[in-house]
Tab-separated table of C-alpha atoms and ligand atoms in Angstrom:
chain	number	residue	atom	x	y	z
A	1	MET	CA	55.802	93.110	72.461
A	2	ALA	CA	57.727	93.058	69.515
A	3	THR	CA	59.202	95.764	68.366
A	4	THR	CA	57.660	95.914	64.840
A	5	LYS	CA	54.405	96.331	65.970
A	6	ILE	CA	53.940	99.151	67.995
A	7	ALA	CA	52.673	101.208	65.448
A	8	ARG	CA	54.393	104.581	63.697
A	9	ALA	CA	52.335	107.338	65.205
A	10	THR	CA	52.672	105.741	68.649
A	11	ARG	CA	56.690	105.637	68.195
A	12	ARG	CA	56.183	109.427	67.278
A	13	ALA	CA	53.884	109.872	70.541
A	14	PHE	CA	56.248	108.404	72.909
A	15	ALA	CA	59.270	109.989	71.772
A	16	VAL	CA	57.241	114.003	71.497
A	17	HIS	CA	55.714	113.528	74.572
A	18	LEU	CA	59.118	112.472	76.363
A	19	LEU	CA	61.066	115.301	74.787
A	20	ALA	CA	58.590	117.890	75.884
A	21	TRP	CA	58.981	116.465	79.253
A	22	TYR	CA	62.927	116.490	78.903
A	23	GLU	CA	63.271	119.666	78.100
A	24	ALA	CA	60.803	121.327	81.257
A	25	ASN	CA	61.585	118.964	83.981
A	26	GLN	CA	66.150	118.197	83.102
A	27	ARG	CA	67.775	118.552	85.911
A	28	ASP	CA	70.868	121.063	85.789
A	29	LEU	CA	73.830	118.069	85.882
A	30	PRO	CA	77.291	119.070	84.946
A	31	TRP	CA	77.641	116.810	82.534
A	32	ARG	CA	74.850	118.739	80.538
A	33	ARG	CA	76.068	121.700	80.440
A	34	ASP	CA	78.898	120.714	78.025
A	35	ALA	CA	77.755	117.637	75.583
A	36	SER	CA	79.300	118.187	72.642
A	37	ASP	CA	82.567	117.314	74.615
A	38	PRO	CA	82.957	113.835	74.357
A	39	TYR	CA	85.270	113.153	77.379
A	40	ARG	CA	82.453	114.417	79.878
A	41	VAL	CA	80.383	113.022	78.282
A	42	TRP	CA	82.430	109.594	78.187
A	43	ILE	CA	83.710	109.801	82.137
A	44	ALA	CA	80.425	111.091	83.202
A	45	GLU	CA	78.948	107.801	81.780
A	46	ILE	CA	82.115	105.271	83.375
A	47	LEU	CA	80.795	107.217	86.595
A	48	LEU	CA	77.959	106.714	86.642
A	49	GLN	CA	77.488	102.810	85.843
A	50	GLN	CA	77.859	102.018	89.165
A	51	THR	CA	77.444	105.217	91.327
A	52	GLN	CA	74.429	107.248	91.984
A	53	VAL	CA	73.578	110.974	90.668
A	54	VAL	CA	75.021	113.029	93.533
A	55	THR	CA	77.787	111.017	94.893
A	56	ALA	CA	78.731	110.632	91.283
A	57	ILE	CA	79.020	114.854	90.917
A	58	PRO	CA	81.802	115.616	93.226
A	59	TYR	CA	83.584	112.670	91.932
A	60	TYR	CA	83.402	114.437	88.177
A	61	GLU	CA	84.216	117.511	88.749
A	62	ARG	CA	87.862	116.320	90.596
A	63	PHE	CA	88.355	113.945	88.267
A	64	LEU	CA	87.616	116.999	85.366
A	65	ALA	CA	89.788	119.372	86.771
A	66	ARG	CA	92.440	117.035	87.396
A	67	PHE	CA	92.153	115.931	84.134
A	68	PRO	CA	91.093	117.956	82.154
A	69	ASN	CA	91.244	115.849	78.418
A	70	VAL	CA	92.042	112.811	77.176
A	71	ARG	CA	95.954	113.293	76.432
A	72	ALA	CA	96.276	114.559	79.920
A	73	LEU	CA	94.679	111.566	81.203
A	74	ALA	CA	96.829	109.435	79.514
A	75	SER	CA	99.946	110.367	80.759
A	76	ALA	CA	98.909	110.565	83.895
A	77	ARG	CA	100.130	108.472	86.687
A	78	LEU	CA	97.802	105.646	87.000
A	79	ASP	CA	98.573	106.287	90.822
A	80	ASP	CA	97.794	109.852	90.574
A	81	VAL	CA	94.044	108.543	87.783
A	82	LEU	CA	92.799	106.139	91.324
A	83	LYS	CA	93.265	108.161	93.846
A	84	ALA	CA	91.203	110.959	91.848
A	85	TRP	CA	88.193	107.619	91.496
A	86	GLU	CA	89.237	106.713	95.525
A	87	GLY	CA	85.538	105.870	97.494
A	88	ALA	CA	83.448	105.414	93.839
A	89	GLY	CA	84.900	102.032	93.531
A	90	TYR	CA	84.672	99.397	90.678
A	91	TYR	CA	88.241	100.756	90.429
A	92	ALA	CA	88.619	98.692	87.418
A	93	ARG	CA	86.623	101.485	85.253
A	94	ALA	CA	89.594	103.920	86.493
A	95	ARG	CA	92.310	101.670	84.810
A	96	ASN	CA	90.163	100.929	81.851
A	97	LEU	CA	89.628	104.811	81.487
A	98	GLN	CA	93.328	105.617	81.209
A	99	ARG	CA	94.042	102.489	79.116
A	100	ALA	CA	91.555	103.726	76.753
A	101	ALA	CA	92.857	107.149	76.859
A	102	GLN	CA	95.877	105.955	75.876
A	103	GLU	CA	94.700	103.756	73.465
A	104	ILE	CA	92.430	107.156	72.340
A	105	VAL	CA	95.734	109.333	71.825
A	106	ALA	CA	98.271	106.234	70.402
A	107	ARG	CA	95.596	104.996	67.627
A	108	PHE	CA	93.405	108.753	67.458
A	109	ASP	CA	95.877	111.380	68.031
A	110	GLY	CA	93.702	111.944	70.486
A	111	THR	CA	90.383	112.222	69.271
A	112	ILE	CA	87.176	110.629	70.688
A	113	PRO	CA	86.130	107.946	67.992
A	114	SER	CA	82.649	109.069	66.968
A	115	THR	CA	81.244	105.600	65.727
A	116	VAL	CA	79.385	103.690	68.209
A	117	THR	CA	81.357	100.416	66.737
A	118	GLU	CA	84.908	102.275	67.608
A	119	LEU	CA	84.118	103.198	70.158
A	120	ARG	CA	83.061	100.061	71.625
A	121	ALA	CA	86.308	98.736	70.650
A	122	LEU	CA	88.309	100.596	73.718
A	123	PRO	CA	88.406	99.424	76.961
A	124	GLY	CA	85.621	99.876	79.119
A	125	ILE	CA	83.240	100.815	76.643
A	126	GLY	CA	80.022	98.872	76.257
A	127	ARG	CA	77.122	98.972	74.318
A	128	TYR	CA	75.704	101.708	76.503
A	129	THR	CA	78.231	103.569	76.714
A	130	ALA	CA	79.211	103.544	73.033
A	131	GLY	CA	75.818	104.771	72.984
A	132	ALA	CA	75.610	107.360	74.872
A	133	ILE	CA	78.773	108.631	73.657
A	134	ALA	CA	77.958	108.676	70.131
A	135	SER	CA	74.216	110.056	70.586
A	136	ILE	CA	74.501	112.526	73.065
A	137	ALA	CA	78.065	114.310	72.119
A	138	PHE	CA	78.179	113.416	68.034
A	139	HIS	CA	74.223	113.321	67.618
A	140	ARG	CA	74.622	109.643	65.629
A	141	GLU	CA	71.474	108.004	66.138
A	142	ALA	CA	72.492	104.992	68.509
A	143	ALA	CA	70.467	104.009	71.194
A	144	ALA	CA	71.610	103.944	74.524
A	145	VAL	CA	69.336	101.228	77.010
A	146	ASP	CA	70.916	101.979	81.204
A	147	GLY	CA	68.779	99.611	83.915
A	148	ASN	CA	66.966	103.541	84.670
A	149	ALA	CA	65.949	103.256	80.237
A	150	MET	CA	65.096	99.235	81.256
A	151	ARG	CA	62.851	99.507	83.540
A	152	VAL	CA	60.691	102.319	82.144
A	153	LEU	CA	60.272	100.252	78.511
A	154	CYS	CA	59.250	96.753	80.596
A	155	ARG	CA	56.403	99.042	82.509
A	156	VAL	CA	54.874	101.436	79.426
A	157	PHE	CA	55.683	98.242	76.816
A	158	ALA	CA	54.235	94.849	79.520
A	159	ILE	CA	57.851	93.644	78.928
A	160	ARG	CA	57.159	90.266	81.502
A	161	HIS	CA	60.666	88.790	80.854
A	162	ALA	CA	63.626	89.624	83.531
A	163	PRO	CA	64.807	92.232	81.421
A	164	ARG	CA	68.578	91.054	82.072
A	165	ARG	CA	68.357	87.356	80.247
A	166	ALA	CA	69.535	87.833	76.556
A	167	ARG	CA	66.544	87.491	74.650
A	168	THR	CA	64.971	90.130	76.979
A	169	GLN	CA	67.661	92.485	76.331
A	170	THR	CA	67.720	91.999	71.878
A	171	GLU	CA	63.638	93.324	72.208
A	172	LEU	CA	65.147	96.217	74.666
A	173	TRP	CA	67.816	97.379	72.315
A	174	GLN	CA	66.241	96.995	69.198
A	175	LEU	CA	63.050	98.546	71.541
A	176	ALA	CA	64.961	101.500	71.802
A	177	GLU	CA	66.139	102.069	68.508
A	178	SER	CA	62.910	102.476	66.759
A	179	LEU	CA	61.445	104.611	68.986
A	180	LEU	CA	64.898	106.754	68.318
A	181	PRO	CA	63.273	110.413	66.217
A	182	ARG	CA	65.089	111.127	63.668
A	183	GLY	CA	67.837	113.824	64.469
A	184	ARG	CA	67.361	114.000	68.372
A	185	ALA	CA	68.704	110.608	69.482
A	186	GLY	CA	70.666	112.125	72.045
A	187	GLU	CA	67.996	112.988	73.868
A	188	PHE	CA	65.604	110.802	73.334
A	189	ASN	CA	68.415	108.733	75.492
A	190	GLN	CA	68.944	110.938	78.394
A	191	ALA	CA	65.059	111.315	78.203
A	192	LEU	CA	64.237	108.306	78.768
A	193	MET	CA	67.244	107.628	81.099
A	194	GLU	CA	66.076	111.135	82.971
A	195	LEU	CA	61.780	109.088	83.487
A	196	GLY	CA	63.342	106.279	84.983
A	197	ALA	CA	65.699	107.950	87.190
A	198	THR	CA	63.336	110.962	88.824
A	199	VAL	CA	59.602	109.196	87.719
A	200	CYS	CA	58.920	105.530	86.848
A	201	ALA	CA	61.087	105.099	90.087
A	202	PRO	CA	61.446	101.386	90.839
A	203	ARG	CA	59.112	101.750	93.739
A	204	GLN	CA	56.112	104.285	94.212
A	205	PRO	CA	56.445	105.269	90.345
A	206	ALA	CA	55.285	108.885	89.811
A	207	CYS	CA	52.251	107.759	87.380
A	208	ASP	CA	50.412	111.140	88.436
A	209	VAL	CA	53.165	113.610	86.998
A	210	CYS	CA	54.691	110.793	83.985
A	211	PRO	CA	54.787	112.122	80.612
A	212	LEU	CA	53.411	108.544	78.578
A	213	ALA	CA	51.053	107.562	81.306
A	214	ARG	CA	48.607	107.589	78.794
A	215	ALA	CA	50.308	104.872	76.625
A	216	CYS	CA	51.183	102.558	79.465
A	217	ALA	CA	50.412	99.147	79.583
A	218	ALA	CA	52.119	98.231	82.948
A	219	ARG	CA	49.626	101.336	84.574
A	220	ARG	CA	46.565	100.097	82.668
A	221	LEU	CA	47.463	96.487	83.666
A	222	GLY	CA	48.236	97.727	87.214
A	223	LEU	CA	51.936	95.854	86.806
A	224	GLN	CA	53.658	98.849	87.929
A	225	ALA	CA	54.933	96.695	91.090
A	226	LYS	CA	55.567	93.768	89.572
A	227	LEU	CA	57.733	94.400	86.485
A	228	PRO	CA	60.394	94.808	85.260
A	229	ALA	CA	60.636	91.631	86.593
A	230	LYS	CA	62.877	90.784	88.928
A	231	THR	CA	65.680	88.291	87.876
A	232	ALA	CA	66.235	85.352	91.510
A	233	GLN	CA	68.988	87.023	94.071
A	234	ARG	CA	71.915	84.887	94.119
A	235	GLN	CA	72.902	84.017	98.030
A	236	LEU	CA	76.603	85.940	98.168
A	237	PRO	CA	80.000	84.000	99.531
A	238	HIS	CA	81.582	85.294	102.383
A	239	HIS	CA	85.141	85.452	103.418
A	240	HIS	CA	86.965	86.518	106.332
A	241	VAL	CA	90.031	88.148	105.193
A	242	ALA	CA	93.027	88.693	107.621
A	243	ILE	CA	95.675	91.351	107.089
A	244	GLY	CA	98.438	92.993	109.215
A	245	VAL	CA	99.153	96.205	110.471
A	246	ILE	CA	103.059	95.975	109.953
A	247	TRP	CA	104.521	97.926	112.310
A	248	LYS	CA	108.407	98.726	112.036
A	249	GLY	CA	109.494	101.556	114.671
A	250	LYS	CA	107.189	104.461	113.535
A	251	ARG	CA	106.284	103.178	109.768
A	252	LEU	CA	103.449	100.677	108.333
A	253	LEU	CA	104.186	98.825	105.532
A	254	ILE	CA	101.462	98.634	103.158
A	255	ALA	CA	101.546	96.611	99.131
A	256	ARG	CA	100.603	97.855	96.307
A	257	ARG	CA	97.777	95.278	94.397
A	258	ARG	CA	99.037	93.601	91.141
A	259	ASP	CA	96.977	95.230	87.584
A	260	ASN	CA	95.436	91.674	87.038
A	261	GLN	CA	93.663	91.411	91.066
A	262	LEU	CA	90.445	92.651	91.508
A	263	LEU	CA	90.632	96.666	92.862
A	264	GLY	CA	94.766	96.291	90.449
A	265	GLY	CA	97.304	98.843	91.310
A	266	LEU	CA	94.965	100.221	94.287
A	267	TRP	CA	97.457	99.770	97.886
A	268	GLU	CA	96.048	98.331	101.362
A	269	PHE	CA	98.095	96.855	104.363
A	270	PRO	CA	99.267	92.822	103.725
A	271	GLY	CA	97.073	90.232	103.682
A	272	GLY	CA	94.262	87.636	102.014
A	273	HIS	CA	92.105	85.702	102.379
A	274	ARG	CA	91.827	82.704	105.086
A	275	LYS	CA	91.521	78.670	104.333
A	276	ARG	CA	90.229	76.201	105.652
A	277	GLY	CA	90.794	75.277	109.264
A	278	GLU	CA	93.616	78.477	109.990
A	279	THR	CA	93.131	80.485	112.610
A	280	LEU	CA	93.424	84.636	110.605
A	281	ALA	CA	96.435	85.052	112.704
A	282	ALA	CA	97.977	81.347	110.798
A	283	CYS	CA	96.376	83.440	108.063
A	284	VAL	CA	98.171	86.801	107.833
A	285	ALA	CA	101.658	85.238	108.978
A	286	ARG	CA	101.576	82.955	105.986
A	287	GLU	CA	99.789	85.745	103.755
A	288	VAL	CA	102.390	88.294	104.440
A	289	ARG	CA	105.618	86.088	104.013
A	290	GLU	CA	104.093	84.750	100.315
A	291	GLU	CA	103.618	87.823	99.517
A	292	LEU	CA	106.565	90.091	100.623
A	293	GLY	CA	109.176	87.320	101.954
A	294	ILE	CA	108.867	88.586	105.519
A	295	GLU	CA	108.477	87.281	108.905
A	296	ILE	CA	105.852	89.656	110.964
A	297	ALA	CA	105.000	88.683	115.296
A	298	VAL	CA	101.375	88.641	114.787
A	299	GLY	CA	99.360	90.352	117.958
A	300	GLU	CA	95.873	91.516	118.665
A	301	GLU	CA	92.986	91.925	116.652
A	302	TRP	CA	92.985	95.616	116.516
A	303	ALA	CA	90.145	96.059	113.933
A	304	THR	CA	86.739	94.443	112.754
A	305	ARG	CA	85.374	95.367	109.067
A	306	ARG	CA	82.634	94.154	106.965
A	307	HIS	CA	82.390	95.380	103.040
A	308	ALA	CA	80.107	94.126	100.013
A	309	TYR	CA	81.193	93.761	96.943
A	310	SER	CA	79.357	93.323	93.929
A	311	HIS	CA	80.116	88.925	93.924
A	312	PHE	CA	80.542	88.586	97.162
A	313	ARG	CA	81.029	89.937	101.031
A	314	ILE	CA	83.986	89.964	103.711
A	315	THR	CA	85.382	90.024	106.487
A	316	LEU	CA	87.707	92.038	107.366
A	317	HIS	CA	89.734	91.306	110.354
A	318	ALA	CA	93.460	93.487	111.070
A	319	PHE	CA	96.053	92.513	113.674
A	320	ASP	CA	98.422	94.754	115.380
A	321	CYS	CA	101.588	93.096	113.958
A	322	ARG	CA	105.076	93.809	114.009
A	323	TRP	CA	107.565	93.530	111.361
A	324	VAL	CA	110.531	90.611	112.993
A	325	ARG	CA	112.706	89.819	109.799
A	326	GLY	CA	113.650	90.135	106.015
A	327	ARG	CA	114.002	92.608	103.370
A	328	PRO	CA	110.199	92.976	102.107
A	329	ARG	CA	109.814	91.801	98.027
A	330	ALA	CA	107.034	92.334	96.018
A	331	LEU	CA	106.761	88.150	95.757
A	332	GLY	CA	103.028	88.541	95.469
A	333	CYS	CA	102.083	92.398	95.151
A	334	ALA	CA	103.583	94.761	92.240
A	335	ALA	CA	105.137	97.032	95.014
A	336	TRP	CA	105.626	97.630	98.669
A	337	ARG	CA	106.508	101.032	100.822
A	338	TRP	CA	107.051	101.423	104.704
A	339	VAL	CA	105.027	104.910	105.139
A	340	VAL	CA	104.039	106.495	108.370
A	341	PRO	CA	100.679	106.413	109.329
A	342	ASP	CA	100.056	110.326	107.850
A	343	GLU	CA	101.740	109.230	104.026
A	344	LEU	CA	98.744	106.852	103.775
A	345	THR	CA	96.505	109.839	102.771
A	346	GLN	CA	98.841	110.082	98.975
A	347	TYR	CA	97.701	106.741	98.880
A	348	ALA	CA	95.124	105.781	96.820
A	349	PHE	CA	93.069	102.738	98.844
A	350	PRO	CA	90.007	99.999	98.955
A	351	ALA	CA	86.860	101.167	101.157
A	352	ALA	CA	87.847	98.713	103.496
A	353	ASN	CA	91.150	99.740	104.441
A	354	ARG	CA	90.452	104.046	104.649
A	355	GLN	CA	88.170	103.350	107.168
A	356	LEU	CA	90.895	101.497	109.185
A	357	ILE	CA	93.548	104.151	108.255
A	358	ALA	CA	90.366	106.339	109.700
A	359	LYS	CA	90.744	104.804	112.764
A	360	LEU	CA	94.772	105.236	112.445
A	361	THR	CA	94.962	108.440	112.236
A	362	GLN	CA	92.480	109.206	114.651
A	363	PRO	CA	94.556	110.859	117.992
A	364	LYS	CA	95.517	108.323	120.187
A	365	SER	CA	94.236	105.865	118.221
A	366	HIS	CA	96.711	103.716	117.855
A	367	ALA	CA	101.145	103.810	119.659
A	368	THR	CA	103.368	103.573	116.634
A	369	ARG	CA	105.834	101.359	117.992
B	401	LIG	S1	52.725	105.384	83.778
B	401	LIG	FE1	54.938	104.758	86.013
B	401	LIG	S2	55.288	103.273	85.428
B	401	LIG	FE2	54.560	103.793	83.480
B	401	LIG	S3	55.920	104.869	82.754
B	401	LIG	FE3	54.761	106.331	83.781
B	401	LIG	S4	55.832	106.052	85.936
B	401	LIG	FE4	56.757	104.344	84.036
């Protein structure tokens, strides 16, 4: 459906019903308590990009307590930012938050800009986040279309193309912009997303209590289960990664990933992807030599963990290893440290490594050498 074909009365009714419903039904979420603070809105929106609301709340509160404003975030150590983000995943979000905060301090004297154009020029802020900050915190007439809003729009207006297609995206954003009620864009955007999150769920939408039920084409045509159209799922590649828990006496070797790598800035047990035809044990020894320039003795496979990232899956094989010779050098990593197991919790690790740390720090789980 082309946006221009939606009558003004229909657009007005859409907004009136949606906003009335939102006023009565919105969830009490911490970032809504001070929605005029763009810093809070920004942190919440970045967290919510790939994290469920329930999971995001404690992260949001901890992050705000640790870095209460742009300047505090800009001047923090990256290690501390990543530690505060540890477990939330998609760590590029945390690195970009800090880079953007530094840019805001440098270019805007610490004041978050208010226009979509200025916001989009900052690291990690795309069209959606810019629209959300501009409309919610600065009351700009900007649309913000996340996955929840897309689902509602696809259903109400019976948009049958996959929403991730570029042409469908254009249509959805134009549609959202055409529906914005003057002066209430922030509330409208939040209401649309809230409806998608709580009523117009991916499976079994609660059409009986939906404020848009009368206008909804999917409901009228019985297409709720078919819309939005699904994009064909790709089979994710799977890799075997071998890592070494390398002991030297009572201490363990950890390495920090380079900033330009996936999970950049996080600490990990050294290792990497197994090459074709290589044994896992040989892989650990080679990776450690390449990454840190030391020789190790590779012992038993001590733990195996599976982990899924957005674009691939891994099986992580952790080997019990012993340092043999050489002083570590940061050849393929950003830094390295020898630490005792109790110190591991001071560093930010990816999820798969954290499971190993939990095992390592369990009483009697692992004898030190
Ligand atoms: S009527 Fe049903 S399908 Fe349509 S927007 Fe409401 S909840 Fe979604």
